[in-house]
Short mmCIF file of C-alpha atoms and ligand atoms in Angstrom, two decimals:
data_model
loop_
_atom_site.label_atom_id
_atom_site.label_comp_id
_atom_site.label_asym_id
_atom_site.label_seq_id
_atom_site.Cartn_x
_atom_site.Cartn_y
_atom_site.Cartn_z
CA SER D 1 0.00 0.00 0.00
CA ALA D 2 0.92 3.63 -0.22
CA LYS D 3 1.31 3.79 3.54
CA ARG D 4 3.67 0.85 3.68
CA HIS D 5 5.57 2.23 0.75
CA GLY D 6 5.88 5.51 2.65
CA ARG D 7 7.26 3.76 5.72
CA ASN D 8 9.75 1.82 3.65
CA HIS D 9 10.73 5.03 1.97
CA ASP D 10 11.29 6.67 5.35
CA ARG D 11 13.27 3.75 6.67
CA ARG D 12 15.48 3.80 3.67
CA PHE D 13 16.27 7.51 3.65
CA ARG D 14 16.03 8.79 7.20
CA PRO D 15 19.34 7.33 8.36
CA SER D 16 21.34 8.91 5.56
CA LEU D 17 19.74 12.29 6.21
CA GLU D 18 20.68 12.00 9.87
CA VAL D 19 24.24 11.19 8.93
CA LYS D 20 24.28 14.21 6.71
CA GLY D 21 22.93 16.43 9.51
CA ASP D 22 25.41 15.00 12.02
CA ARG D 23 28.24 15.47 9.58
CA GLN D 24 27.31 19.09 9.09
CA LEU D 25 27.09 19.72 12.81
CA ALA D 26 30.50 18.09 13.25
CA LEU D 27 31.90 20.32 10.51
CA VAL D 28 30.54 23.42 12.26
CA ASN D 29 32.18 22.43 15.54
CA GLU D 30 35.44 21.58 13.81
CA LEU D 31 35.41 24.93 12.03
CA ARG D 32 34.72 26.74 15.31
CA ARG D 33 37.71 24.92 16.82
CA ALA D 34 39.88 25.68 13.78
CA LEU D 35 39.08 29.39 14.15
CA ALA D 36 39.84 29.35 17.87
CA GLN D 37 43.03 27.30 17.71
CA GLY D 38 44.50 28.52 14.44
CA GLY D 39 46.83 26.59 12.14
CA GLN D 40 44.24 24.91 9.89
CA LEU D 41 42.95 27.87 7.91
CA GLU D 42 45.07 29.64 5.35
CA LEU D 43 44.79 32.01 2.45
CA HIS D 44 45.97 31.15 -1.01
CA TYR D 45 46.58 33.90 -3.51
CA HIS D 46 45.44 33.86 -7.11
CA THR D 47 47.32 36.34 -9.24
CA GLN D 48 45.63 38.72 -11.67
CA HIS D 49 47.32 39.84 -14.84
CA GLN D 50 47.23 42.30 -17.67
CA LEU D 51 46.14 40.18 -20.64
CA LYS D 52 48.44 41.63 -23.26
CA ASP D 53 51.76 41.18 -21.43
CA GLY D 54 51.08 39.20 -18.26
CA LEU D 55 52.03 42.06 -15.91
CA LEU D 56 50.86 41.39 -12.35
CA THR D 57 47.96 43.71 -11.45
CA GLY D 58 46.52 42.22 -8.25
CA MET D 59 45.75 39.04 -6.31
CA GLU D 60 42.63 37.45 -4.90
CA ALA D 61 42.85 35.92 -1.42
CA LEU D 62 41.02 32.58 -1.34
CA LEU D 63 40.25 30.70 1.84
CA ARG D 64 41.55 27.17 2.35
CA TRP D 65 40.86 24.76 5.21
CA ARG D 66 43.46 22.10 5.84
CA HIS D 67 41.35 19.72 7.88
CA PRO D 68 43.43 17.47 10.18
CA SER D 69 41.80 14.23 8.98
CA GLN D 70 40.00 15.15 5.75
CA GLY D 71 42.70 17.10 4.00
CA MET D 72 41.95 20.26 2.03
CA ILE D 73 38.27 21.26 2.11
CA ALA D 74 37.09 23.59 -0.66
CA PRO D 75 35.56 26.95 0.32
CA SER D 76 32.37 26.05 -1.54
CA ASP D 77 31.99 23.17 0.95
CA PHE D 78 32.45 25.08 4.19
CA ILE D 79 31.58 28.75 3.57
CA PRO D 80 27.84 28.00 3.17
CA VAL D 81 28.06 25.98 6.42
CA ALA D 82 29.73 28.91 8.18
CA GLU D 83 27.06 31.25 6.84
CA ARG D 84 24.22 29.01 8.00
CA HIS D 85 25.63 28.59 11.51
CA GLY D 86 26.64 32.12 12.41
CA LEU D 87 30.37 31.75 11.88
CA MET D 88 30.76 33.89 8.77
CA ALA D 89 31.42 37.23 10.47
CA VAL D 90 34.25 35.72 12.52
CA LEU D 91 35.59 33.78 9.53
CA GLY D 92 35.41 36.88 7.33
CA SER D 93 37.24 38.96 9.93
CA TRP D 94 39.95 36.32 10.04
CA VAL D 95 40.35 36.57 6.26
CA ILE D 96 40.62 40.36 6.36
CA GLU D 97 43.15 40.32 9.21
CA GLN D 98 45.21 37.62 7.51
CA ALA D 99 45.25 39.34 4.11
CA VAL D 100 46.15 42.71 5.61
CA ALA D 101 48.88 41.19 7.79
CA GLN D 102 50.33 39.56 4.66
CA GLN D 103 50.27 42.88 2.82
CA GLY D 104 52.00 44.52 5.79
CA HIS D 105 54.68 41.83 5.66
CA TRP D 106 55.19 42.32 1.92
CA LEU D 107 55.36 46.10 2.30
CA THR D 108 58.03 45.81 4.98
CA ASN D 109 60.06 42.92 3.65
CA GLY D 110 59.56 43.24 -0.08
CA GLY D 111 57.11 41.38 -2.25
CA PRO D 112 54.45 42.12 -4.81
CA ARG D 113 53.11 45.63 -4.27
CA VAL D 114 49.61 45.19 -5.72
CA SER D 115 46.13 45.14 -4.22
CA VAL D 116 45.01 41.96 -2.49
CA TRP D 117 41.28 41.41 -2.97
CA VAL D 118 39.14 39.69 -0.35
CA ASN D 119 35.66 38.23 -0.79
CA ILE D 120 33.02 39.78 1.44
CA SER D 121 29.97 37.71 2.41
CA VAL D 122 26.59 39.36 2.85
CA LEU D 123 26.64 38.14 6.45
CA GLN D 124 29.70 40.26 7.17
CA LEU D 125 27.65 43.28 6.14
CA ILE D 126 24.72 42.22 8.29
CA GLN D 127 26.34 40.79 11.41
CA GLY D 128 29.78 42.23 11.53
CA ASP D 129 31.31 45.60 12.19
CA LEU D 130 33.01 45.29 8.81
CA GLU D 131 34.23 48.87 8.49
CA SER D 132 35.86 48.99 11.92
CA ARG D 133 37.38 45.51 11.49
CA ILE D 134 39.00 46.64 8.26
CA ALA D 135 40.19 49.93 9.74
CA ALA D 136 41.70 48.17 12.76
CA SER D 137 43.65 45.70 10.61
CA LEU D 138 44.93 48.41 8.26
CA ALA D 139 46.08 50.55 11.18
CA GLN D 140 47.74 47.66 12.98
CA HIS D 141 49.73 46.56 9.96
CA ASN D 142 50.27 49.99 8.49
CA VAL D 143 48.70 49.10 5.13
CA PRO D 144 47.09 51.74 2.90
CA PRO D 145 43.43 51.02 1.97
CA GLN D 146 44.32 51.06 -1.74
CA LEU D 147 46.08 47.72 -1.20
CA LEU D 148 42.94 45.99 0.12
CA GLY D 149 40.27 45.45 -2.55
CA LEU D 150 36.78 44.25 -1.68
CA GLU D 151 34.82 41.77 -3.82
CA LEU D 152 31.06 41.56 -3.40
CA THR D 153 28.83 39.35 -5.48
CA GLU D 154 25.82 40.71 -7.30
CA SER D 155 23.60 38.77 -4.92
CA VAL D 156 25.13 40.64 -1.96
CA LEU D 157 24.43 43.98 -3.58
CA LEU D 158 20.79 43.08 -3.96
CA ASP D 159 20.23 41.22 -0.68
CA GLU D 160 17.60 43.15 1.22
CA ARG D 161 18.89 41.84 4.54
CA ALA D 162 21.97 43.99 4.04
CA GLY D 163 19.83 47.12 3.79
CA ASP D 164 20.88 49.89 1.47
CA ILE D 165 24.56 49.13 1.20
CA SER D 166 25.25 51.92 -1.24
CA PRO D 167 26.27 54.48 1.47
CA ARG D 168 28.47 51.88 3.15
CA LEU D 169 30.14 50.98 -0.13
CA LYS D 170 30.62 54.65 -0.89
CA ALA D 171 32.28 55.20 2.50
CA LEU D 172 34.64 52.25 1.94
CA ARG D 173 35.48 53.46 -1.54
CA ASP D 174 35.98 57.05 -0.32
CA ASN D 175 38.43 55.60 2.19
CA GLY D 176 40.45 54.31 -0.76
CA HIS D 177 39.40 50.66 -1.16
CA PRO D 178 38.87 49.47 -4.71
CA ILE D 179 35.49 47.70 -5.03
CA ALA D 180 34.63 44.88 -7.46
CA ILE D 181 31.42 43.08 -8.32
CA ASP D 182 32.22 39.37 -8.25
CA ASP D 183 30.62 36.67 -10.43
CA PHE D 184 29.23 39.42 -12.62
CA GLY D 185 26.43 38.24 -14.89
CA THR D 186 25.24 35.33 -12.74
CA GLY D 187 22.75 37.32 -10.66
CA TYR D 188 19.31 38.07 -11.98
CA SER D 189 19.54 41.74 -11.32
CA SER D 190 18.61 44.85 -13.18
CA LEU D 191 21.64 46.50 -14.72
CA ALA D 192 20.43 49.81 -13.28
CA TYR D 193 22.41 49.23 -10.11
CA LEU D 194 25.66 49.65 -12.03
CA LYS D 195 24.88 53.32 -12.48
CA ARG D 196 23.95 53.76 -8.84
CA LEU D 197 26.55 51.83 -6.90
CA PRO D 198 30.09 53.06 -6.34
CA VAL D 199 32.18 50.28 -7.88
CA ASP D 200 35.43 50.20 -9.86
CA LYS D 201 35.50 46.82 -11.45
CA LEU D 202 33.41 43.94 -12.77
CA LYS D 203 34.67 40.39 -12.42
CA LEU D 204 33.18 38.55 -15.35
CA ASP D 205 32.11 35.11 -14.17
CA ARG D 206 33.83 32.00 -15.48
CA MET D 207 30.46 30.81 -16.78
CA PHE D 208 30.84 33.27 -19.68
CA THR D 209 34.53 32.82 -20.42
CA ARG D 210 34.66 29.02 -20.23
CA ALA D 211 33.51 28.30 -23.78
CA LEU D 212 35.05 31.32 -25.51
CA PRO D 213 35.44 31.91 -28.35
CA ARG D 214 33.48 29.01 -29.91
CA ASP D 215 30.17 29.54 -28.06
CA ARG D 216 28.59 32.35 -30.04
CA GLY D 217 26.08 33.21 -27.31
CA ASP D 218 28.81 33.63 -24.71
CA ALA D 219 30.94 35.55 -27.18
CA SER D 220 28.08 38.01 -27.74
CA ILE D 221 27.43 38.44 -24.03
CA VAL D 222 31.09 39.03 -23.23
CA ALA D 223 31.52 41.53 -26.07
CA ALA D 224 28.41 43.39 -24.90
CA VAL D 225 29.53 43.49 -21.25
CA LEU D 226 32.93 44.82 -22.30
CA ALA D 227 31.34 47.54 -24.44
CA MET D 228 28.95 48.50 -21.63
CA ALA D 229 31.74 48.61 -19.05
CA ARG D 230 33.76 50.90 -21.31
CA GLY D 231 30.81 53.28 -21.48
CA LEU D 232 30.40 53.21 -17.71
CA LYS D 233 34.16 53.57 -17.16
CA LEU D 234 34.35 50.32 -15.23
CA GLU D 235 37.30 47.97 -15.42
CA VAL D 236 36.59 44.35 -16.33
CA ILE D 237 38.59 41.36 -15.17
CA ALA D 238 37.77 38.03 -16.80
CA GLU D 239 37.70 35.01 -14.50
CA GLY D 240 38.59 31.49 -15.58
CA VAL D 241 40.94 32.20 -18.48
CA GLU D 242 42.62 28.87 -19.13
CA ASN D 243 43.86 29.01 -22.71
CA ALA D 244 45.26 31.26 -25.41
CA ALA D 245 42.08 31.21 -27.52
CA GLN D 246 40.07 32.70 -24.64
CA ARG D 247 42.81 35.25 -24.01
CA ASP D 248 42.96 36.33 -27.65
CA PHE D 249 39.18 36.77 -27.89
CA LEU D 250 39.18 38.88 -24.72
CA ILE D 251 42.03 41.08 -25.91
CA GLU D 252 40.34 41.61 -29.28
CA ASN D 253 37.19 42.73 -27.49
CA GLY D 254 38.96 45.20 -25.25
CA CYS D 255 39.27 43.27 -22.00
CA GLN D 256 42.43 44.27 -20.17
CA GLN D 257 42.78 41.92 -17.22
CA CYS D 258 42.25 38.32 -16.27
CA GLN D 259 42.52 35.84 -13.45
CA GLY D 260 42.84 32.24 -14.52
CA PHE D 261 44.79 29.04 -14.76
CA LEU D 262 46.48 30.21 -17.97
CA PHE D 263 48.68 32.40 -15.76
CA SER D 264 48.59 30.67 -12.37
CA SER D 265 46.64 28.65 -9.83
CA PRO D 266 45.91 29.91 -6.31
CA GLU D 267 49.00 29.29 -4.18
CA PRO D 268 50.33 29.93 -0.68
CA ALA D 269 52.06 33.20 0.19
CA ALA D 270 55.50 31.54 0.10
CA ALA D 271 55.02 30.52 -3.53
CA ILE D 272 53.93 34.07 -4.41
CA GLU D 273 57.07 35.42 -2.76
CA ALA D 274 59.21 33.03 -4.78
CA ARG D 275 57.63 34.22 -8.03
CA TYR D 276 57.60 37.91 -7.12
CA PRO D 277 60.70 38.46 -4.99
CA ALA D 278 61.60 41.60 -3.08
CA THR D 279 62.87 43.52 -6.10
CA SER D 280 59.73 42.97 -8.15
CA ARG D 281 57.57 46.06 -8.40
CA SER D 282 54.58 46.71 -10.61
CA THR D 283 51.66 49.07 -10.67
CA GLY D 284 47.95 48.49 -10.66
P1 C2E B 1 35.29 33.43 -6.49
O1 C2E B 1 35.40 34.57 -5.53
O2 C2E B 1 34.58 33.68 -7.76
O3 C2E B 1 36.78 32.94 -6.72
C1 C2E B 1 37.26 32.44 -7.94
C2 C2E B 1 37.24 30.92 -7.95
O4 C2E B 1 37.45 30.50 -9.28
C3 C2E B 1 38.36 30.30 -7.11
O5 C2E B 1 37.87 29.05 -6.61
C4 C2E B 1 39.43 30.08 -8.16
O6 C2E B 1 40.36 29.08 -7.82
C5 C2E B 1 38.59 29.68 -9.36
N1 C2E B 1 39.26 29.93 -10.63
C6 C2E B 1 39.95 31.05 -11.00
N2 C2E B 1 40.44 30.92 -12.25
C7 C2E B 1 40.07 29.70 -12.70
C8 C2E B 1 40.29 28.98 -13.94
O7 C2E B 1 40.95 29.45 -14.87
N3 C2E B 1 39.72 27.75 -14.04
C9 C2E B 1 39.01 27.19 -13.01
N4 C2E B 1 38.51 25.99 -13.20
N5 C2E B 1 38.79 27.84 -11.83
C10 C2E B 1 39.31 29.07 -11.67
P2 C2E B 1 37.89 28.67 -5.07
O8 C2E B 1 39.17 29.09 -4.45
O9 C2E B 1 37.50 27.24 -4.97
O10 C2E B 1 36.76 29.58 -4.44
C11 C2E B 1 35.41 29.33 -4.73
C12 C2E B 1 34.54 30.41 -4.13
O11 C2E B 1 34.54 30.35 -2.69
C13 C2E B 1 34.98 31.83 -4.47
O12 C2E B 1 34.57 32.18 -5.76
C14 C2E B 1 34.23 32.60 -3.39
O13 C2E B 1 32.89 32.80 -3.73
C15 C2E B 1 34.30 31.65 -2.21
N6 C2E B 1 35.38 32.09 -1.31
C16 C2E B 1 36.69 31.75 -1.30
N7 C2E B 1 37.35 32.37 -0.29
C17 C2E B 1 36.42 33.15 0.34
C18 C2E B 1 36.46 34.05 1.46
O14 C2E B 1 37.50 34.31 2.08
N8 C2E B 1 35.28 34.64 1.83
C19 C2E B 1 34.11 34.40 1.16
N9 C2E B 1 32.99 35.04 1.59
N10 C2E B 1 34.05 33.59 0.10
C20 C2E B 1 35.17 32.96 -0.30
MG1 MG B 2 36.00 36.44 -5.61
MG1 MG B 3 34.34 35.35 -8.89
MG1 MG B 4 33.04 32.71 -9.52
#
């Protein structure tokens, strides 16, 4: 009968759901411990380059969790968990402090002198004292705000829980932070916000660059975004550039910067220092 079928169905699936729930709870507790004890979380840096000559223009700081028994856990696997369980403000503050401390170290001891960009979660805008956290880190490590870029996704900009973030963004930008819209093109937003919000840069999502130049739909979208950004005087950085054909299409259509495996993969600070030693200086 339907009832028996239902019971069987329950019996079959309930245990695995419980395991999943337990696993998630364990992950939350392990992440809480990792934040408190230190040593498991680290930032990797993904370099950004001028397309035409490869000149270093910036770096994105990407969170990594070296779990003691599970090895490296991807941010897409633990950031949503942190967000759901109230850990994102603390985690986000850790990222800011770590990135700024690294910049301070590079400024003092030599290293790449370009902006490091951090990802900002909507929950940092809602729960955290983001502005004062940033200011405290910059002051402590004697780092100018120009060297700390802030990436916010389109969804953050439109999340009503964050309130009207335009005055807060404006204040951060007036302080000197460059501001980028991350994963540009994947939201379902009206383009009108581009005129309204104080931003410097669009990060074109990998979804659109992946199949360039052969996918004609993507090619049209990318060309249109680049033309629009030129009109609005916004910089565009293309994510996910992996090969020369993508690079050539982007250059031909007026894109100036990229971040992708063609140039590098995200790597620890020590590897960055080895590639861009003390004498290396570039602008951007
Ligand atoms: P994102 O901010 O869009 O970061 C870019 C992601 O694309 C990175 O993945 C990077 O490794 C990957 N990527 C860049 N170029 C290429 C390429 O050419 N090919 C391929 N296949 N991938 C490429 P990652 O490090 O796994 O980060 C995933 C996402 O996790 C990030 O997407 C971001 O949304 C989130 N995330 C990472 N660190 C943080 C953080 O500190 N705070 C917050 N709130 N989110 C973070
Ligand atoms: Mg990002
Ligand atoms: Mg992105
Ligand atoms: Mg992305």
